[in-house]
Each structure stands twice: as C-alpha cells, then as structure tokens.
Coordinates of C-alpha atoms and ligand atoms in Angstrom, one line a residue:
X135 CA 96.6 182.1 147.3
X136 CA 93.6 182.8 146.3
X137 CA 92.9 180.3 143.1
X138 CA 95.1 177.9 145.0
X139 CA 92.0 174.6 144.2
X140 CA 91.1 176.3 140.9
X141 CA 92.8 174.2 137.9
X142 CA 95.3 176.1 136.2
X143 CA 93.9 176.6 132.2
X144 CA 96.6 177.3 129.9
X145 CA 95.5 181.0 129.1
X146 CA 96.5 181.5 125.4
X147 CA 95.9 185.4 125.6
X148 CA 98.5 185.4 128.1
X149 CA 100.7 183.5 125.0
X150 CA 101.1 180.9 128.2
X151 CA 103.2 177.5 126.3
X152 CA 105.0 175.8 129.5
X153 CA 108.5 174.5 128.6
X154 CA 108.5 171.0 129.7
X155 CA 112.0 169.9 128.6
X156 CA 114.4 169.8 131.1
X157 CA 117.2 169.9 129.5
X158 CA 115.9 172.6 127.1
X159 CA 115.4 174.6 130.4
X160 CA 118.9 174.1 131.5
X161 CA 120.4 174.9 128.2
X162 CA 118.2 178.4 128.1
X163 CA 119.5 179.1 132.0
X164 CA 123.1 178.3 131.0
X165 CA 123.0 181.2 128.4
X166 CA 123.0 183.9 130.5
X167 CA 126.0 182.2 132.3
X168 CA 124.6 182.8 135.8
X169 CA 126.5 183.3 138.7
X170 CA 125.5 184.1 142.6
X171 CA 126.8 187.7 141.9
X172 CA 124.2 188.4 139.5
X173 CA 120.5 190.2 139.6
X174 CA 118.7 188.4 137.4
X175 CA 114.8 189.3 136.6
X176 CA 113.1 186.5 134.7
X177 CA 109.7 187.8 132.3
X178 CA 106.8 185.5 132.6
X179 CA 108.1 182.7 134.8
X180 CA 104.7 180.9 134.5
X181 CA 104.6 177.0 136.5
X182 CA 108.8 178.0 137.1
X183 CA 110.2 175.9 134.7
X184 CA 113.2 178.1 134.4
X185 CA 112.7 179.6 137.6
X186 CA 113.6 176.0 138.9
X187 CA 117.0 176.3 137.2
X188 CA 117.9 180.3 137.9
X189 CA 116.8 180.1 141.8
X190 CA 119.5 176.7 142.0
X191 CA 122.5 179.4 140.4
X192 CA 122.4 181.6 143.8
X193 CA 121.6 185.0 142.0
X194 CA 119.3 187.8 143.2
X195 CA 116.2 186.8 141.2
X196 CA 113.2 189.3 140.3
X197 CA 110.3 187.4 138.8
X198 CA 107.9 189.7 136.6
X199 CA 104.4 187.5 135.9
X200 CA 100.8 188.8 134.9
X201 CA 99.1 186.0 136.1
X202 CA 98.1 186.2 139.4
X203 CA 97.1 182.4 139.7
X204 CA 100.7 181.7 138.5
X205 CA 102.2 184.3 140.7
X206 CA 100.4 183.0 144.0
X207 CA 102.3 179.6 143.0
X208 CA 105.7 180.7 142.5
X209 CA 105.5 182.4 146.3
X210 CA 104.1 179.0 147.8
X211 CA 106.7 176.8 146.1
X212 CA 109.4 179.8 146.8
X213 CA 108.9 181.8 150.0
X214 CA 110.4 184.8 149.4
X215 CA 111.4 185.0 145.8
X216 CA 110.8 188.8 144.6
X217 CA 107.5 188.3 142.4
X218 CA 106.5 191.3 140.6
X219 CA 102.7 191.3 139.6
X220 CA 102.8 193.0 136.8
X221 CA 102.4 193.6 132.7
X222 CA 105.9 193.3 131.8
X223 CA 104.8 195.8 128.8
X224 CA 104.2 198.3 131.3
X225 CA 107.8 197.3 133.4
X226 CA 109.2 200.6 134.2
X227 CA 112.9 199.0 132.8
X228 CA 114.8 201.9 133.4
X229 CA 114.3 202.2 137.1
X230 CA 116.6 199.1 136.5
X231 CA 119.6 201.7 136.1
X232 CA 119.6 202.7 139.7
X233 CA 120.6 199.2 140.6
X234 CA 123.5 197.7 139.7
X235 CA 124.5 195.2 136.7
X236 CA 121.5 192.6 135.6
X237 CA 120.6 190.2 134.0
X238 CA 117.5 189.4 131.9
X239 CA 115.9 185.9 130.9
X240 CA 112.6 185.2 129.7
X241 CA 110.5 182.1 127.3
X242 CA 108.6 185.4 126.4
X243 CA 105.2 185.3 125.6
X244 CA 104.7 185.9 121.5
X245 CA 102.3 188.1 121.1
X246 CA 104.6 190.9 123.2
X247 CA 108.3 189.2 122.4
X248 CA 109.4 191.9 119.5
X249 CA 108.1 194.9 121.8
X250 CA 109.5 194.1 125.0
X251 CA 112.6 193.3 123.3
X252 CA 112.8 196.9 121.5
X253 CA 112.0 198.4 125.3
X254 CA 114.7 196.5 127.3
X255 CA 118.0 196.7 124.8
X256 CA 117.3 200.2 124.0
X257 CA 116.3 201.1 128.0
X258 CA 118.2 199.4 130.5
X259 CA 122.0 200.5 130.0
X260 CA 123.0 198.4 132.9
X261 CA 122.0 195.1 131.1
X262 CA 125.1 192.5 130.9
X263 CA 123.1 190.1 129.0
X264 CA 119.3 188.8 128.1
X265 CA 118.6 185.7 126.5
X266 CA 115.0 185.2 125.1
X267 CA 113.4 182.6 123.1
X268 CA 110.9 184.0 120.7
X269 CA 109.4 182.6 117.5
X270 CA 111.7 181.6 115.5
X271 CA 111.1 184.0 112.5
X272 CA 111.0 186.3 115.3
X273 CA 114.5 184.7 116.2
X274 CA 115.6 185.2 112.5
X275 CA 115.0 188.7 112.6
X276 CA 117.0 189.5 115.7
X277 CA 120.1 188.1 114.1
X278 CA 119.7 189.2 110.8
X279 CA 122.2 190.9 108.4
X280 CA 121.1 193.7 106.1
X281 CA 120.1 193.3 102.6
X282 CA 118.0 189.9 103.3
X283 CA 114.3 189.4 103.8
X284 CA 114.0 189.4 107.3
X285 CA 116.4 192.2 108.0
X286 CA 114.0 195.2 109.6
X287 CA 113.0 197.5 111.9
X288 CA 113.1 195.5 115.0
X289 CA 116.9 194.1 113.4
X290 CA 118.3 197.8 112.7
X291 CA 117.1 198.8 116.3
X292 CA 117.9 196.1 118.5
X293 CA 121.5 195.9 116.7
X294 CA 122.2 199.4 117.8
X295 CA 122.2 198.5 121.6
X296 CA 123.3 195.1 121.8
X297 CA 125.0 192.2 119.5
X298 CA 122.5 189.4 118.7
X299 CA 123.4 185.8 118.6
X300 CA 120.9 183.1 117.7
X301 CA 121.9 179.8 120.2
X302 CA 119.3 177.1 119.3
X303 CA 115.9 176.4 117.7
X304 CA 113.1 174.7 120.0
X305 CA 110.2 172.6 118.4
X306 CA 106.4 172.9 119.2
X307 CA 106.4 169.5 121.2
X308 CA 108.0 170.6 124.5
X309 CA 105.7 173.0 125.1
X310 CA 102.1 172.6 127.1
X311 CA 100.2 173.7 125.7
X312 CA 102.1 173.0 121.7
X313 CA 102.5 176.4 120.1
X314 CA 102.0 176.2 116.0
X315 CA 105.4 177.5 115.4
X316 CA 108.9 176.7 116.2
X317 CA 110.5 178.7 119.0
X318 CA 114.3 180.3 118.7
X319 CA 116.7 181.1 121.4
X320 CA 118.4 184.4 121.2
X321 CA 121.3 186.1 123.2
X322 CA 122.0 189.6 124.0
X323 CA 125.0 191.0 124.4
X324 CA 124.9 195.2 125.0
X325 CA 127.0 197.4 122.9
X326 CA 129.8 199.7 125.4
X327 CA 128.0 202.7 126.4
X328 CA 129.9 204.9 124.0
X329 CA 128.5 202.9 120.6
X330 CA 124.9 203.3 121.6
X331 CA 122.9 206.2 119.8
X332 CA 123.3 209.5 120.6
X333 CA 119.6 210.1 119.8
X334 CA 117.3 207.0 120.1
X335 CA 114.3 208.8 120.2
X336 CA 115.5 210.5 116.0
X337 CA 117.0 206.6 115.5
X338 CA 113.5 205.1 115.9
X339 CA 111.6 207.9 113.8
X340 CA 113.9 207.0 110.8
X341 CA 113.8 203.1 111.8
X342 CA 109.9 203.6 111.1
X343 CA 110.0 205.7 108.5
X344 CA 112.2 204.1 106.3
X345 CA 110.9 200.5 107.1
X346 CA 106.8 201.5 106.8
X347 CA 107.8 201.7 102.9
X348 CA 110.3 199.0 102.7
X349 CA 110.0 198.0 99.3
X350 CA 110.2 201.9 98.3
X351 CA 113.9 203.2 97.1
X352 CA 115.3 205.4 100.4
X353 CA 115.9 208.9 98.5
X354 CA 111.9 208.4 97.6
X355 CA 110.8 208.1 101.3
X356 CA 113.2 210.7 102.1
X357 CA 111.9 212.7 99.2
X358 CA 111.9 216.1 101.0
X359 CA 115.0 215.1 103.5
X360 CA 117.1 214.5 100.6
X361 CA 119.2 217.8 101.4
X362 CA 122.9 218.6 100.1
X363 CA 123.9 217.2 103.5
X364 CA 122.2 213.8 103.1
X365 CA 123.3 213.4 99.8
X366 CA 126.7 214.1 100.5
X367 CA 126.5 211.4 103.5
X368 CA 125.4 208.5 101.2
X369 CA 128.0 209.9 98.5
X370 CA 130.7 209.1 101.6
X371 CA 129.5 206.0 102.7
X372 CA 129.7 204.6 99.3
X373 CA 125.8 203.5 99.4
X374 CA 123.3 204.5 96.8
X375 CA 120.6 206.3 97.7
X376 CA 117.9 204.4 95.1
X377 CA 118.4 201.2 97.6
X378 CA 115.8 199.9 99.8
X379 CA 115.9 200.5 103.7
X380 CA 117.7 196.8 104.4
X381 CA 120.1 197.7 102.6
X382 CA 121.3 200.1 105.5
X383 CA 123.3 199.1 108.3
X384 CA 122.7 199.3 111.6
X385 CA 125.5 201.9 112.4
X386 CA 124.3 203.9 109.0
X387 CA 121.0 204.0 110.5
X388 CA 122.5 205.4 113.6
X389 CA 124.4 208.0 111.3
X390 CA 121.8 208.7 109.2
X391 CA 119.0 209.6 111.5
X392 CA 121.5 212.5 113.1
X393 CA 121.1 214.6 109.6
X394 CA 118.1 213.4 107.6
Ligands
SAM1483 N1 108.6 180.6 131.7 C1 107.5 179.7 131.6 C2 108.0 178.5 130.8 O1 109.0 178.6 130.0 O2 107.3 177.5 130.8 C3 106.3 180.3 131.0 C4 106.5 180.9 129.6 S1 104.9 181.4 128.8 C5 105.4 181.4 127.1 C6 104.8 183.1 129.1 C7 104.5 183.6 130.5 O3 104.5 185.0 130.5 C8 103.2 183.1 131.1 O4 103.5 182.7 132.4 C9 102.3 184.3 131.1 O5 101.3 184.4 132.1 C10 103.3 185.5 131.3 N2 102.9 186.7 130.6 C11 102.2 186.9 129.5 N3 102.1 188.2 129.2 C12 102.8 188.9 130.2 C13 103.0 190.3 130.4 N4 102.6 191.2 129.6 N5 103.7 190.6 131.5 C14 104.2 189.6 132.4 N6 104.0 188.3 132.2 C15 103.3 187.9 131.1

C-alpha cells in the first residue's frame, strides 16, 4: 500500500473512465448472470465499481488490474480477493483451461478492447460467458452481420468462437473521467466445442488477408490461391468470387481458410 496518500489521477494511457452509475454497474454484472458456483475474473477492475457488484454474487472472483495504485486498493477494501497484477494483454488465458468453467467481465480499457477480445473467445475453451463494454463502434462490429460496413476482421473471428449479442449502449456522462465516445455493452456466448475452427491459426491468416484489402474483389486477393479446388468451393456455396471479403460468412471463412 504503497501510494496509499498519493491522489489517484485518472491515467488515460491506462484508457482508465470509472463507471459511476450504479445502476449501469448492476445491469453490466447481471449480464453474465452470476451465480456463487461460478469463477469469475474481472479485466481492469479499477476503483471496483463492478467489483462491488460481482464480490456481493458469491462467486470465485479473479481480478486482473495493471495499476498497482488501484490494485493496492482493491486488497485494502477486499482482504483476500485474488488480485492479479498484471497486463491483461499479456494474461496467459489459456492456463484458464486447467480450471474449471468461467466466467469473464470487464469495462475494458479502449485502447486494448478489440485485442483482448480476439485472445479470450478464440483461447479460453472453458468460457461460459464474457460480457464487455467497449466503444460502441467497437460494439457495432462485434455484432455485425456480413455484407455491411462494419462487418470485419475482428466480426468474422470473434463470430467463429462465440455468438455476440449487443445489450445496451452507455453515454460519456457516467464515466470519470468522460470518455469522447459512447460505450456499448456486448455479450458472449461460446460456440459448442465441435463448431469452433479446426485450424485458428490458417482462420486468422485468411481473416487478415482478405480484410487488409477489403475493398479489393476476393478472387483478386486470392489471385494465386484461386485453384480448381477454391473455385469449385465458391461454385458450391453459391457465392461469387468477384465479392468483397464482408460479403463472407463467418462459417465460409472457417471453410474457406481449410483449402485456399
Ligand atoms: N472497471 C472499472 C470501472 O468500470 O469503473 C475501471 C474500468 S477502466 C475503463 C479500465 C481499467 O483497466 C483501469 O482500471 C485500468 O487501470 C485497467 N487496465 C488498463 N490497461 C490494462 C491492462 N493492459 N491490463 C490490465 N488492466 C488494465
């Protein structure tokens, strides 16, 4: 407890906005629908404005926070809650699949929201459900449908591990300090194990390829990966190969990336 007389300074590299709507913190806890079976680890719990809400359902509760001025305060308002000081970017997620079902929750910060979200739906295959707000355009792409603007690398990928639901939108004004954008609230739900991609590593080559170009037609990304095989694959799926990558699906993504 270092820091413990220091005033705490919003730190906007850490993309720190405190929640200070109560009932927005409820409604975002309620999500996950939490119960006193579940593990739940929380991603940058900051002053424990949902913390507050989570450590009231019962549940095993992991805390993962950057900031060790922040960290140092959850332990002295909660002895013993589980605070992991460290950068959830680096967050080895898969040791998560050792233990059991869990749960994931986090306002995440923005500047690291689309990445950690690509990590933890496409590495921890014992998730039950995450909810995250992000930005909302953020928000919009999670739950977007293919062949509209923000339908795109992060939408193809995430929507290959889990179903995406947007829940609410959240305005700049219950947040200290305001953010310039609106924030969006967005559940997970994970895909059974047996519709997950056989290959995510040759899923998220293609997801890159295709989407660095976007506004390219596919068969001239492809160019040389055009083979008899490919072509007879779009000829079955009854998609054209001269249309652009958001015109794909997420399970044609998964399809495609096995033979291109
Ligand atoms: N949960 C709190 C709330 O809703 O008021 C704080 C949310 S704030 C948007 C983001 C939090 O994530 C901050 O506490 C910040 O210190 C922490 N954070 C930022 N980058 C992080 C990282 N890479 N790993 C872990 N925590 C991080």
């Amino acid at each position: 407890m270092a820091h413990q007389d220091q005033p705490h300074r919003a730190k906007k590299s850490l993309g720190q906005n405190f929640l200070t709507d109560q009932n927005i913190c409820r409604k975002i806890v309620d999500a996950l629908a939490p119960s006193p079976d579940d593990t739940i680890i929380e991603i940058g719990p900051g002053r424990g404005a949902l913390t507050e809400y989570l450590v009231e359902t019962g549940a095993k509760l992991r805390v993962v926070e950057m900031d060790d001025y922040l960290a140092d305060r959850l332990e002295a308002r909660w002895p013993g809650l589980d605070v992991i000081r460290a950068d959830a970017l680096k967050f080895p997620w898969m040791d998560l699949n050792g233990a059991g079902p869990c749960k994931i929750i986090g306002n995440l910060p923005y500047n690291v929201g689309s990445k950690l979200i690509w990590d933890i739906v496409s590495q921890v295959t014992t998730l039950e459900r995450a909810v995250f707000m992000v930005q909302h355009e953020v928000a919009l792409r999670l739950t977007a449908e293919p062949g509209v603007k923000a339908y795109g690398g992060l939408t193809a990928w995430v929507r290959n591990f889990s179903d995406t639901r947007y829940l609410f939108k959240v305005p700049p004004t219950v947040f200290r300090p305001q953010p310039k954008v609106d924030s969006a609230v967005v559940r997970f739900d994970p895909l059974p194990e047996n519709a997950r991609p056989e290959d995510p590593d040759r899923l998220a080559g293609l997801v890159k390829l295709l989407f660095q170009q976007r506004r390219k037609q596919i068969s001239t990304i492809l160019k040389k990966r055009m083979t008899p095989a490919v072509e007879l694959w779009f000829q079955e799926e009854g998609v054209s190969p001269a249309l652009r990558p958001e015109n794909l699906t997420p399970a044609q993504f998964r399809a495609l990336s096995l033979i291109y």
